[in-house]
PDB file of C-alpha atoms and ligand atoms in Angstrom:
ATOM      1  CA  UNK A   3       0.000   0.000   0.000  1.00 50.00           C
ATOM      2  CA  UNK A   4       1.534   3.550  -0.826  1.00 53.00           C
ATOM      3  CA  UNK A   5       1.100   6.420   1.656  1.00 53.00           C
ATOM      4  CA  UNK A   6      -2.216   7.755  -0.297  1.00 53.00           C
ATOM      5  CA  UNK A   7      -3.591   4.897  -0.073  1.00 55.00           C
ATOM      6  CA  UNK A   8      -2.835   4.764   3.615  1.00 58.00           C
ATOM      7  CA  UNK A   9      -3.957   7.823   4.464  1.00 66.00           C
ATOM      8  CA  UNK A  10      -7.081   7.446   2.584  1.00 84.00           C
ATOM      9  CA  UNK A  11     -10.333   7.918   5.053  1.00 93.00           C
ATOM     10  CA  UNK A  12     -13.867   5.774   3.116  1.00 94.00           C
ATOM     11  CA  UNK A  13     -16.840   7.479   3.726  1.00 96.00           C
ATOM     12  CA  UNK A  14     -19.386   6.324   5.650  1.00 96.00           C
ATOM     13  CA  UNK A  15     -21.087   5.272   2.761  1.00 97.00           C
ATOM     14  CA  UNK A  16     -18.046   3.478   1.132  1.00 97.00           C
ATOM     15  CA  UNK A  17     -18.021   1.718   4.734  1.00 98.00           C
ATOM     16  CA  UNK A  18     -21.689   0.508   4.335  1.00 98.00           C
ATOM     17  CA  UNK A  19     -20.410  -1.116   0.687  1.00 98.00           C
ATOM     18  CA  UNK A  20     -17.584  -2.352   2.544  1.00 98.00           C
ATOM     19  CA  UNK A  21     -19.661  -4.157   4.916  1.00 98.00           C
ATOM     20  CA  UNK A  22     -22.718  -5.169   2.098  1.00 98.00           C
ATOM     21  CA  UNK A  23     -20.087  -6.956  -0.193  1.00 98.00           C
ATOM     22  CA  UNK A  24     -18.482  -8.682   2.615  1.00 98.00           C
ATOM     23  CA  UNK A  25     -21.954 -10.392   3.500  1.00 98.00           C
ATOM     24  CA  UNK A  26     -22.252 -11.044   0.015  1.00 98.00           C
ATOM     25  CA  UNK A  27     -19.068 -13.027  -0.156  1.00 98.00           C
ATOM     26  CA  UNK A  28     -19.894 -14.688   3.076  1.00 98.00           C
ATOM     27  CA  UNK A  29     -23.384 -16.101   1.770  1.00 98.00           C
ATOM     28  CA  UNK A  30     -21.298 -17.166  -1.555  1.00 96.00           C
ATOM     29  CA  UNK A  31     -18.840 -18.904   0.210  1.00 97.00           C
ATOM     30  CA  UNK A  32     -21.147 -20.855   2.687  1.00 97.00           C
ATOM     31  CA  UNK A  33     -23.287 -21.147  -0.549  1.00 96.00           C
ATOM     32  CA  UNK A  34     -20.060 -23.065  -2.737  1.00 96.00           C
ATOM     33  CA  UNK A  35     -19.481 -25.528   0.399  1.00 97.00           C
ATOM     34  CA  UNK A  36     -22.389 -26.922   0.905  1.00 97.00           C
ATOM     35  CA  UNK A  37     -24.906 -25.967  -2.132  1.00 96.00           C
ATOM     36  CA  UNK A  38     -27.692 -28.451  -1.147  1.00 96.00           C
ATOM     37  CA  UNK A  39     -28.341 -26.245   2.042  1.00 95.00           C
ATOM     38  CA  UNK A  40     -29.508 -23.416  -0.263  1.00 95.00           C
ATOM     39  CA  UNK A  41     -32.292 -25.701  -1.110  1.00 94.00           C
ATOM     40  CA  UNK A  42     -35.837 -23.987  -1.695  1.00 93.00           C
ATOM     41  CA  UNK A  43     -34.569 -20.947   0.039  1.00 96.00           C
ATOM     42  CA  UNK A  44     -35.122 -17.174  -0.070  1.00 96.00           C
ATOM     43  CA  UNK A  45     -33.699 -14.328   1.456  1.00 98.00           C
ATOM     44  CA  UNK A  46     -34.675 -11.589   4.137  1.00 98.00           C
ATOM     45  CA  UNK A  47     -33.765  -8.383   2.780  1.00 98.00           C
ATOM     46  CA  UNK A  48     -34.168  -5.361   5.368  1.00 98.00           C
ATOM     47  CA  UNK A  49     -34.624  -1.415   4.457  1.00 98.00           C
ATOM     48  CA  UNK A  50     -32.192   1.481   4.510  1.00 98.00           C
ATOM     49  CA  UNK A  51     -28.898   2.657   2.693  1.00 98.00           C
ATOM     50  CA  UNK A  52     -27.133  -0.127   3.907  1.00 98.00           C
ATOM     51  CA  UNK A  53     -29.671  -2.590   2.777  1.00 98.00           C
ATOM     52  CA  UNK A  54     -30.072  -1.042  -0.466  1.00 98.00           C
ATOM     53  CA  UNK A  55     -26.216  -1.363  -1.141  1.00 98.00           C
ATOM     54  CA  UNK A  56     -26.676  -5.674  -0.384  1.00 98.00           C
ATOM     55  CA  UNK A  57     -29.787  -5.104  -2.797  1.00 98.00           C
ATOM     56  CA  UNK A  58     -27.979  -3.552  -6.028  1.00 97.00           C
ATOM     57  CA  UNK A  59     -25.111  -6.598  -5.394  1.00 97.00           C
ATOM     58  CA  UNK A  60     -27.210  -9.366  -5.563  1.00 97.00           C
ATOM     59  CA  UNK A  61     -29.571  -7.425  -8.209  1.00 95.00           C
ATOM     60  CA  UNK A  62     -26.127  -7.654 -10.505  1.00 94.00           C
ATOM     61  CA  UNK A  63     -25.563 -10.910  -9.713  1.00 92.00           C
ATOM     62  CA  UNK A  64     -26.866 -14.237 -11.670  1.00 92.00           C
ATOM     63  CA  UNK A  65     -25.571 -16.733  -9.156  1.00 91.00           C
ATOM     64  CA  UNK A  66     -28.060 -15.162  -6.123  1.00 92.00           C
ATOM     65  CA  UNK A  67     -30.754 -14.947  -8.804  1.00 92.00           C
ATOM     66  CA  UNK A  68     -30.358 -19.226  -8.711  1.00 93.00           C
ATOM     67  CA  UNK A  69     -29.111 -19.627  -5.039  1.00 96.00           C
ATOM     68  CA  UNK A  70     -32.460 -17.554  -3.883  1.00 97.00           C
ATOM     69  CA  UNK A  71     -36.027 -18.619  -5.161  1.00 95.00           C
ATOM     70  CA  UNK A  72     -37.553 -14.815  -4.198  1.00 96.00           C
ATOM     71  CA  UNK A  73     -36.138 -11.965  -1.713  1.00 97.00           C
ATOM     72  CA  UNK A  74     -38.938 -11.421   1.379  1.00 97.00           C
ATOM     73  CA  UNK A  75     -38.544  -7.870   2.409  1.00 98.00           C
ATOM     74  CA  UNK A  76     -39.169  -5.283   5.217  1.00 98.00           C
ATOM     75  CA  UNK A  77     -40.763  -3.220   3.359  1.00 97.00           C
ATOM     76  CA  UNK A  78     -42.540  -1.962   0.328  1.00 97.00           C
ATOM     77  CA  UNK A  79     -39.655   0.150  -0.764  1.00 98.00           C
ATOM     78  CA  UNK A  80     -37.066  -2.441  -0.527  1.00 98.00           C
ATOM     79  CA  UNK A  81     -39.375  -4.903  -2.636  1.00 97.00           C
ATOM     80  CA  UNK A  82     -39.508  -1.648  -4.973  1.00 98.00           C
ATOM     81  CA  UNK A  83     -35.791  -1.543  -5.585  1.00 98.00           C
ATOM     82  CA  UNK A  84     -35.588  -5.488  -5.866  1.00 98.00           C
ATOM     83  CA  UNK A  85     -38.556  -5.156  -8.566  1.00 97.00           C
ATOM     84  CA  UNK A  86     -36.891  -2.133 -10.445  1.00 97.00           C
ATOM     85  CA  UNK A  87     -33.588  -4.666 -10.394  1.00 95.00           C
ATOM     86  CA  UNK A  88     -35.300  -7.679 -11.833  1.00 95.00           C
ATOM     87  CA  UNK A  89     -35.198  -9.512  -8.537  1.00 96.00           C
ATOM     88  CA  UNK A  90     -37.777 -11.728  -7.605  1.00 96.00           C
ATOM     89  CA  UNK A  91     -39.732 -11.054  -4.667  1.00 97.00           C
ATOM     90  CA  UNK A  92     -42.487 -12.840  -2.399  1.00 95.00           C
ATOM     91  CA  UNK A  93     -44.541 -10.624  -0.013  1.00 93.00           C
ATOM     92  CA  UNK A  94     -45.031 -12.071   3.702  1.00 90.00           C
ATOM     93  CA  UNK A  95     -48.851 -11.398   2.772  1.00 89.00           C
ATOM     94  CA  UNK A  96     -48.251 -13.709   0.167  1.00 88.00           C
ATOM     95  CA  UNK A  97     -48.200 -16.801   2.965  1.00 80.00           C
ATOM     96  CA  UNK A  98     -51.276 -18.447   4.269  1.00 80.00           C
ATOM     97  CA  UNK A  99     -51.786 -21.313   6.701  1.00 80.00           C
ATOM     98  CA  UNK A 100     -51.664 -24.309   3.912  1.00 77.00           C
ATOM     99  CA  UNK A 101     -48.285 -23.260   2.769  1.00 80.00           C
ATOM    100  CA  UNK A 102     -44.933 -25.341   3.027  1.00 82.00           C
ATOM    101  CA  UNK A 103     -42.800 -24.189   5.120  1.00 84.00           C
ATOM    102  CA  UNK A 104     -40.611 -21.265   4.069  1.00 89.00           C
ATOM    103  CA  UNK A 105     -36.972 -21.784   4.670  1.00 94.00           C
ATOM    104  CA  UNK A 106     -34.596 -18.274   4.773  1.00 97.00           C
ATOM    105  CA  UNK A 107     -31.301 -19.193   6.107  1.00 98.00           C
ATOM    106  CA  UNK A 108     -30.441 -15.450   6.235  1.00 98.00           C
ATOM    107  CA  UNK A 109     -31.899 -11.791   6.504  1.00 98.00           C
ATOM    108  CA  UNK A 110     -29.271  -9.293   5.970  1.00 98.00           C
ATOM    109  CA  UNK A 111     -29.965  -5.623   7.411  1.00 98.00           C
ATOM    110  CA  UNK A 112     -28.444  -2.516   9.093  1.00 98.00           C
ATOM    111  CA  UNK A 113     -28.874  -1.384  12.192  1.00 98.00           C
ATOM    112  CA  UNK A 114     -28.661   2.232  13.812  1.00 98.00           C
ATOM    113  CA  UNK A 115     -26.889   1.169  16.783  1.00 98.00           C
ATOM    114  CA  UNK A 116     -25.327  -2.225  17.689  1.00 98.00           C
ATOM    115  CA  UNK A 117     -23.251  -3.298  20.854  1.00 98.00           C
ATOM    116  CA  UNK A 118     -20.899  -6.123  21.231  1.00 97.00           C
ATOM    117  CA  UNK A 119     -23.403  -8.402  22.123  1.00 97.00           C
ATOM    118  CA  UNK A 120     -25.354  -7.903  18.970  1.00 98.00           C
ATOM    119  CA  UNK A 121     -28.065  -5.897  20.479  1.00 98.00           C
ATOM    120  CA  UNK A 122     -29.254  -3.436  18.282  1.00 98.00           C
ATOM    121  CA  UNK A 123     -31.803  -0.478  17.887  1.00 98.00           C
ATOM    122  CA  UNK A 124     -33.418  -0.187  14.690  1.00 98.00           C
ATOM    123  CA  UNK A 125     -36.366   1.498  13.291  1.00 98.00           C
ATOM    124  CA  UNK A 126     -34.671   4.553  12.132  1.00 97.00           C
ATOM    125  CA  UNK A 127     -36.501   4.034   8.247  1.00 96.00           C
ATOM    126  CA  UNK A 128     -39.709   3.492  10.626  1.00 97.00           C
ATOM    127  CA  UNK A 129     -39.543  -0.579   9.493  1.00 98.00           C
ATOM    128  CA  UNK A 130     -39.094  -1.996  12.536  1.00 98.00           C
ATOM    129  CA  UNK A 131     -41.826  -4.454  12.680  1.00 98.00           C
ATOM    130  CA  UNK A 132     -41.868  -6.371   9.298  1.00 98.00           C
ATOM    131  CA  UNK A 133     -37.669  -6.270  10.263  1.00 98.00           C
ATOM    132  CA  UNK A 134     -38.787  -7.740  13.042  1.00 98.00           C
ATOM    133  CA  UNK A 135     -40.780 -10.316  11.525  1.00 97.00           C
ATOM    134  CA  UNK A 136     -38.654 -11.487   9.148  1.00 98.00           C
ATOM    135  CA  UNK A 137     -35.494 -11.089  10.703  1.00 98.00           C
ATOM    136  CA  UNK A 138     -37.459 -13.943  13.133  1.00 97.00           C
ATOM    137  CA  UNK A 139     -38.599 -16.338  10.662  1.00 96.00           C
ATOM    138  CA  UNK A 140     -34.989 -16.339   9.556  1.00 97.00           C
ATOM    139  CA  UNK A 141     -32.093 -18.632  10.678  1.00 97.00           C
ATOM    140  CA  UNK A 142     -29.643 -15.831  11.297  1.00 98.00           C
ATOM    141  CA  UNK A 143     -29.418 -12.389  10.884  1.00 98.00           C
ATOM    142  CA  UNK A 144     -26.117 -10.600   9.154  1.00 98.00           C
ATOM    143  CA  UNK A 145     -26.456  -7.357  10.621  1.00 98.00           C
ATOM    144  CA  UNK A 146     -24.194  -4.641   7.746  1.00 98.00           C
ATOM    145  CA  UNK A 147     -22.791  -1.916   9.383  1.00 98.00           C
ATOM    146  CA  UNK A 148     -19.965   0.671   9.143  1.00 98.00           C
ATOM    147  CA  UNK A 149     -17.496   1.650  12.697  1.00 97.00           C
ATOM    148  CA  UNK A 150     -20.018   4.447  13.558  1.00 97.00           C
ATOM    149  CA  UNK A 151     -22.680   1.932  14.507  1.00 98.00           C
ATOM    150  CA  UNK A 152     -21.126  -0.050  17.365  1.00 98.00           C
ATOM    151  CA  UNK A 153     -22.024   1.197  20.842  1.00 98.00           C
ATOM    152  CA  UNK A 154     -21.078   0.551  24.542  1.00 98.00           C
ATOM    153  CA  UNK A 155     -24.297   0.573  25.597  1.00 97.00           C
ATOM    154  CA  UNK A 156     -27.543   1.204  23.387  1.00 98.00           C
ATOM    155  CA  UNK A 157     -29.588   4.303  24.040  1.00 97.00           C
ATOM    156  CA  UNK A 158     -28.206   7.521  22.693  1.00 98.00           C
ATOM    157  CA  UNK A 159     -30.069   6.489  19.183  1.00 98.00           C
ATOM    158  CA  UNK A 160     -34.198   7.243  19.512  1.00 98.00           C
ATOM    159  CA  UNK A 161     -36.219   4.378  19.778  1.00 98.00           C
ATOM    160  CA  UNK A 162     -38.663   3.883  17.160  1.00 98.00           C
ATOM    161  CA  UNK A 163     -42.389   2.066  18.672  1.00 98.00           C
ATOM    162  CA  UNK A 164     -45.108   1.616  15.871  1.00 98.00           C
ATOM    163  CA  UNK A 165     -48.311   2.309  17.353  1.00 98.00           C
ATOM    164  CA  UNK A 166     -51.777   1.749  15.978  1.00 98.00           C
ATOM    165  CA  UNK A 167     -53.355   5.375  15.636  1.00 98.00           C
ATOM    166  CA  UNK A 168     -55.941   4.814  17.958  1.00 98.00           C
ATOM    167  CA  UNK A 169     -53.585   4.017  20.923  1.00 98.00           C
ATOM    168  CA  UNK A 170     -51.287   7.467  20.987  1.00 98.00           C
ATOM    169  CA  UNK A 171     -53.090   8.803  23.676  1.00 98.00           C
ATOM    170  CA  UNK A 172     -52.623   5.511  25.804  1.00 98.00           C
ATOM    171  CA  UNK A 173     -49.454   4.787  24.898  1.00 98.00           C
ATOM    172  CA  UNK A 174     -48.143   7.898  25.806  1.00 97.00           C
ATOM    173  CA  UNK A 175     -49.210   8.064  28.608  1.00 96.00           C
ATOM    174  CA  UNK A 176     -47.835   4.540  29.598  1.00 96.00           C
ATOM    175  CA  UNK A 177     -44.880   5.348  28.383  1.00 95.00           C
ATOM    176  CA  UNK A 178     -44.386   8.441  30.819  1.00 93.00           C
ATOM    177  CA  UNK A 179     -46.227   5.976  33.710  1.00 92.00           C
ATOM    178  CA  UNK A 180     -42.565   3.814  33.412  1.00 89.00           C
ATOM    179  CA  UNK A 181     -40.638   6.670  34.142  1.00 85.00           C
ATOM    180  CA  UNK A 182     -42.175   6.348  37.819  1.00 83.00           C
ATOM    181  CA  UNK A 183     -42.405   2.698  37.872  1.00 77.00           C
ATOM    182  CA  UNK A 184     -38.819   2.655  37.667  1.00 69.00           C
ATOM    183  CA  UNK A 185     -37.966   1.799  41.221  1.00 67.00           C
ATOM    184  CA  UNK A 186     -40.013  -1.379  41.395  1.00 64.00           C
ATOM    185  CA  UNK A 187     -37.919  -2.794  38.138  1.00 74.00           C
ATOM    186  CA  UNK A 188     -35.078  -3.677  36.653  1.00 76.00           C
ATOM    187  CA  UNK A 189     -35.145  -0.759  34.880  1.00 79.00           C
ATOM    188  CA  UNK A 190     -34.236   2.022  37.355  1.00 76.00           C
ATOM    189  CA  UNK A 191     -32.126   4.737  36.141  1.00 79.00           C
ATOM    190  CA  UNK A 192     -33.136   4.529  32.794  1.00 88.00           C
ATOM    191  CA  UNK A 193     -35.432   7.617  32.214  1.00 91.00           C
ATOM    192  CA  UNK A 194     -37.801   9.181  29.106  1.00 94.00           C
ATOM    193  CA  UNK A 195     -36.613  12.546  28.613  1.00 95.00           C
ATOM    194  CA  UNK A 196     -39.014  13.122  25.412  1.00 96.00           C
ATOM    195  CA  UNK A 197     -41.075  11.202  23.117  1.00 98.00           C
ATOM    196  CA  UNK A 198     -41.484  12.989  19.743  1.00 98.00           C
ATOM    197  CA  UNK A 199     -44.093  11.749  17.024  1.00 98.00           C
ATOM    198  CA  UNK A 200     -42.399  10.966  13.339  1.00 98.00           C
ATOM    199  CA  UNK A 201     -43.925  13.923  11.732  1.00 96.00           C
ATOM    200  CA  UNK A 202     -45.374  12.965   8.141  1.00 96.00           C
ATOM    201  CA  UNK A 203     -44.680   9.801   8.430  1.00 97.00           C
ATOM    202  CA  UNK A 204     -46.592   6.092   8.620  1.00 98.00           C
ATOM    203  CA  UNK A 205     -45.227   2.894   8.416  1.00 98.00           C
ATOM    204  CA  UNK A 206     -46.289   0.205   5.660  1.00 97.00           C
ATOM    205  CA  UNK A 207     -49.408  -1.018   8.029  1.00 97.00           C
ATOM    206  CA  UNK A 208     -50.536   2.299   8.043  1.00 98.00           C
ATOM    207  CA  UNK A 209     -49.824   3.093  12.004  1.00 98.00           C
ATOM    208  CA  UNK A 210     -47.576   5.956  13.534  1.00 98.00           C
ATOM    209  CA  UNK A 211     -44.186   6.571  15.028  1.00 98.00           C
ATOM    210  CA  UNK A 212     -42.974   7.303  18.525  1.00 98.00           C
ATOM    211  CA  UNK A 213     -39.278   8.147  18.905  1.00 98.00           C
ATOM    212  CA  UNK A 214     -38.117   7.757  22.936  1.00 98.00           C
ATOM    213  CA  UNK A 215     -35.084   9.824  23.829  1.00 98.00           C
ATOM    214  CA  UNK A 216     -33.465   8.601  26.901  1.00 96.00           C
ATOM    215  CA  UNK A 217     -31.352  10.385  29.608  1.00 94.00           C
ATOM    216  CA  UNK A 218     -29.084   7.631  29.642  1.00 93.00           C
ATOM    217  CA  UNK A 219     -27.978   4.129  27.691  1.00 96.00           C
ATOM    218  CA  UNK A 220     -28.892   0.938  28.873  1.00 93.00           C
ATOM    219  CA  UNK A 221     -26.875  -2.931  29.563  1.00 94.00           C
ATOM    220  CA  UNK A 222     -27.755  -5.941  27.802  1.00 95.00           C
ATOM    221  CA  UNK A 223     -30.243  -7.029  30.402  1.00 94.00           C
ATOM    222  CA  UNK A 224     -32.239  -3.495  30.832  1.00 93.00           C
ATOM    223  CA  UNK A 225     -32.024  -3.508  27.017  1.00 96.00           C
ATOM    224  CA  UNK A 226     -34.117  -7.186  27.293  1.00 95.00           C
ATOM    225  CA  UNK A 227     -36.385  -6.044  29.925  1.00 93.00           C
ATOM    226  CA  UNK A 228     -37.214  -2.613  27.856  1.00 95.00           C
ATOM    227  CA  UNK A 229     -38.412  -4.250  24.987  1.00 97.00           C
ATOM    228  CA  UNK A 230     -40.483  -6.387  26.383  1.00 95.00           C
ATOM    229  CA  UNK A 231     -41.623  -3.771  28.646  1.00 94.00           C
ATOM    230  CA  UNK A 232     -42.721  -1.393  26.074  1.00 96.00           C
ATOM    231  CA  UNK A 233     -44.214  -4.074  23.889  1.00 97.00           C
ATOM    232  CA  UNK A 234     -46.615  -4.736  26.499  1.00 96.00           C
ATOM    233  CA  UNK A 235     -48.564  -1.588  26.233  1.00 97.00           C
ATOM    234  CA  UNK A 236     -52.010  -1.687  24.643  1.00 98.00           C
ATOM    235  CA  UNK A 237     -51.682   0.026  21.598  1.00 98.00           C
ATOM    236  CA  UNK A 238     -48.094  -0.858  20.537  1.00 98.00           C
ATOM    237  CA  UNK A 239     -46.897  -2.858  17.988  1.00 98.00           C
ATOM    238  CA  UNK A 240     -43.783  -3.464  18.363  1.00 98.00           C
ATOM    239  CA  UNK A 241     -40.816  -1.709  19.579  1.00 98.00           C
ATOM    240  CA  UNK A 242     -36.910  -0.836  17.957  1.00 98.00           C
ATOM    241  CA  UNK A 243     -34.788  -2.928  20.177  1.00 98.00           C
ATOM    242  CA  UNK A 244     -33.733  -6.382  18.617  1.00 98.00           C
ATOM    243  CA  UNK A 245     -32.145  -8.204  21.821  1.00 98.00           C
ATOM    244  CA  UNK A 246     -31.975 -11.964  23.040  1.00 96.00           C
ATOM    245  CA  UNK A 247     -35.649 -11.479  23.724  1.00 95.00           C
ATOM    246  CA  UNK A 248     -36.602 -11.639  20.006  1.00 96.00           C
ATOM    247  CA  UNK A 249     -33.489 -11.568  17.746  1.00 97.00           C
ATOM    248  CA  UNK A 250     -30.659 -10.312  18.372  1.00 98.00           C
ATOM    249  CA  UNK A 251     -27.971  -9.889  14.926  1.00 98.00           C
ATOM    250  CA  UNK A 252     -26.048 -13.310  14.433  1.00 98.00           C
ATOM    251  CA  UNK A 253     -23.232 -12.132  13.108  1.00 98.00           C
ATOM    252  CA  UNK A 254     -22.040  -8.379  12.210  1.00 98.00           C
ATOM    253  CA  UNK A 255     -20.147  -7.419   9.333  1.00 98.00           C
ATOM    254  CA  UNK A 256     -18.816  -4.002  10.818  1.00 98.00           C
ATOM    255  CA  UNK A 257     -16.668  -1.928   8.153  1.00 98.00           C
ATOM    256  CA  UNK A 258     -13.569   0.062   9.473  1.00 98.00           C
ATOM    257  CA  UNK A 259     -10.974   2.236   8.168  1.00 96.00           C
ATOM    258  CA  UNK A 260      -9.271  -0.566   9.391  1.00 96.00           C
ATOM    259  CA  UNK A 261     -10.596  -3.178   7.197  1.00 96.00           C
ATOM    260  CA  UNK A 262     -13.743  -5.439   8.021  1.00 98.00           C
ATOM    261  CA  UNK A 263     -14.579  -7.349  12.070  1.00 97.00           C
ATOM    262  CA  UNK A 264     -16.874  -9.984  11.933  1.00 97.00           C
ATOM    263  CA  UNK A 265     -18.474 -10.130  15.345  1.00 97.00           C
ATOM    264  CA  UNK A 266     -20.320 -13.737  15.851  1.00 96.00           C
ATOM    265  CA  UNK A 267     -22.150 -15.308  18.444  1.00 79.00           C
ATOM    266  CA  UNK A 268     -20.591 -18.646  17.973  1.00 65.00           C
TER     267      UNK A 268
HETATM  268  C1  5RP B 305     -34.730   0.985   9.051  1.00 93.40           C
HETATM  269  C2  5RP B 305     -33.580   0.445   9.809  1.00 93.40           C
HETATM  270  C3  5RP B 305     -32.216   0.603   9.215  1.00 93.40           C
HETATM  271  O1  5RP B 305     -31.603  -0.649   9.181  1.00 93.40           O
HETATM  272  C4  5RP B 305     -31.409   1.545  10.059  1.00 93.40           C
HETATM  273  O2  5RP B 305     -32.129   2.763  10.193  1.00 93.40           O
HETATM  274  C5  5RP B 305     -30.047   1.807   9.427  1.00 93.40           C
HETATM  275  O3  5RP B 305     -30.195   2.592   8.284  1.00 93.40           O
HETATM  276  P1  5RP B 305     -29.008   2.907   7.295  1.00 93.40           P
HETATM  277  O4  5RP B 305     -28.557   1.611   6.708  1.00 93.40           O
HETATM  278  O5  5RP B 305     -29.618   3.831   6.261  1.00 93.40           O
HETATM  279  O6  5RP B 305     -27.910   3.591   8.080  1.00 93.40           O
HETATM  280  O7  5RP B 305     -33.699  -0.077  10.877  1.00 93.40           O
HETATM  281  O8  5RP B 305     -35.922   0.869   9.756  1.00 93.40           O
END
């Protein structure tokens, strides 16, 4: 390497490609050991920049257009670009109780923060809940992200809830109610300093967005007990935080100036 080359900073966005096209060779790889796992499978594609830099790789590339019988996405705008690239799709609407059982080895997404444990906050495109879903119904989640996107602690990055219309009244006010059951919970010293409403904005199912901006960040067990917490108010439908509880990333493909980390559970 010369010394411009060396002293060359990537942008953040660079970084995001860095980390898309290293999933991309990981899912290759796996894919050229053992091709008969591939078998009558799809893959989860989530929403964002990051996302939409995995999307244009595999759009360009035949060998995902066999490996993957349809992409399942988090939302319309993903299954937009995937459309507008030639890429077969299948919408989770598209499943009903008499059909096989669908088999996606892999949903690859960003994240807006992530910590060490794989813990993440998402929701920042407002697509937290079909993430959610499919991120589940796959068998492990390749979270893309560039060096700005690993945390400590989670919390400094709002956290998106999807809640139906009807319920804003409620859930605010539940939401301000936990600030004073704090004592009686694991939760204590984690605080609600505002809760802002995504202006203009509703999510694919048509509900609204709460952002919750906290005094302070959260460990990986406050971060479990917080999403379930929230969650359990009338009126919400699901919640940012992607921990142990529900699914947590599998393995993150976080880009550096340095070069890529893979961060795994195993
Ligand atoms: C959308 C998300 C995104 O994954 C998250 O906001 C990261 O976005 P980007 O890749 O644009 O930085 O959760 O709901």
């Amino acid at each position: 390497m010369n010394t411009n080359e060396q002293n060359k900073v990537l942008s953040q966005d660079n970084l995001k490609l860095t980390s898309a096209k290293s999933a991309f060779d990981y899912i290759l790889n796996l894919y050229q050991q053992q091709p008969k796992n591939f078998d009558n499978s799809y893959i989860g594609i989530g929403t964002g920049s990051t996302a939409n830099f995995f999307i244009d790789l595999i759009s360009k590339n035949d060998d995902f257009k066999r490996i993957f019988k349809a992409a399942i996405c988090s939302s319309n705008v993903s299954e937009q670009r995937l459309v507008a690239n030639n890429f077969p799709i299948i919408s989770l609407t598209d499943f009903h109780e008499n059909s096989p059982k669908i088999f996606i080895p892999f949903y690859i997404d960003g994240a807006d923060e992530i910590n060490e444990n794989l813990q993440m906050i998402k929701g920042g495109g407002g697509a937290l809940t079909k993430e959610k879903i499919v991120a589940t119904m796959s068998q492990k989640f390749l979270c893309l992200a560039d060096e700005t996107k690993l945390v400590n602690k989670l919390g400094k990055f709002p956290l998106a809830v999807e809640v139906l219309p009807s319920a804003k009244y409620l859930v605010i006010q539940k939401l301000n109610e936990l600030n004073e059951l704090n004592e009686l919970n694991e939760l204590k010293n984690i605080k609600i300093i505002k809760i802002t409403e995504r202006k203009n904005f509703i999510t694919d199912s048509n509900n609204l967005i709460l952002d919750l901006h906290f005094a302070n960040t959260f460990d990986n067990q406050q971060a479990m007990i917080l999403e379930q917490t929230i969650n359990n108010i009338v009126g919400v439908v699901e919640n940012g935080l992607f921990t142990q509880h529900s699914k947590a990333a599998d393995v993150l493909f976080l880009a550096t100036q340095n070069g890529i980390k893979n961060i795994s559970k195993e």
